[in-house]
């Protein structure tokens, strides 16, 4: 009984770990996609802000 329980727990933990890794991979892919979109827009936004500040001066 005890041996079966520990075996079952380890199996559940490995499944949980796999799900966690999958979620991390998905999160990383999403973050990368988001970053590739965010970085250029952030850069252009900062340039626009600087340009506006120059115009206001």
Coordinates of C-alpha atoms in Angstrom, one line a residue:
X1 CA 0.0 0.0 0.0
X2 CA 2.7 2.5 1.0
X3 CA 4.9 1.6 -1.9
X4 CA 2.0 1.9 -4.4
X5 CA 1.1 5.3 -2.9
X6 CA 4.7 6.7 -3.2
X7 CA 4.9 5.4 -6.8
X8 CA 1.5 7.0 -7.6
X9 CA 2.6 10.3 -6.0
X10 CA 5.9 10.3 -8.0
X11 CA 3.9 9.7 -11.2
X12 CA 1.6 12.5 -10.4
X13 CA 4.5 14.8 -9.7
X14 CA 6.2 13.9 -13.0
X15 CA 3.0 14.6 -14.8
X16 CA 2.7 17.9 -12.9
X17 CA 6.3 18.8 -13.8
X18 CA 5.6 18.1 -17.5
X19 CA 2.6 20.3 -17.5
X20 CA 4.7 23.0 -15.7
X21 CA 7.4 22.7 -18.3
X22 CA 4.9 22.9 -21.1
X23 CA 3.4 26.0 -19.6
X24 CA 6.8 27.6 -19.2
X25 CA 7.6 26.8 -22.8
X26 CA 4.3 28.3 -24.0
X27 CA 4.9 31.3 -21.7
X28 CA 8.4 31.8 -23.1
X29 CA 7.2 31.6 -26.7
X30 CA 4.4 34.1 -25.9
X31 CA 6.9 36.4 -24.1
X32 CA 9.3 36.2 -27.1
X33 CA 6.5 37.0 -29.5
X34 CA 5.4 39.8 -27.3
X35 CA 8.9 41.2 -26.9
X36 CA 9.6 41.1 -30.6
X37 CA 6.5 43.2 -31.0
X38 CA 7.0 45.4 -27.9
X39 CA 10.7 46.4 -28.3
X40 CA 10.3 48.2 -31.6
X41 CA 7.1 49.9 -30.5
X42 CA 8.8 51.0 -27.2
X43 CA 11.8 52.3 -29.1
X44 CA 9.7 54.2 -31.6
X45 CA 7.5 55.5 -28.7
X46 CA 10.6 56.8 -26.9
X47 CA 11.8 58.4 -30.1
X48 CA 8.4 60.1 -30.6
X49 CA 8.4 61.3 -27.0
X50 CA 11.9 62.8 -27.4
X51 CA 10.9 64.4 -30.7
X52 CA 7.8 65.9 -29.1
X53 CA 9.9 67.3 -26.2
X54 CA 12.2 68.9 -28.7
X55 CA 9.3 70.4 -30.6
X56 CA 7.8 71.8 -27.4
X57 CA 11.1 73.4 -26.5

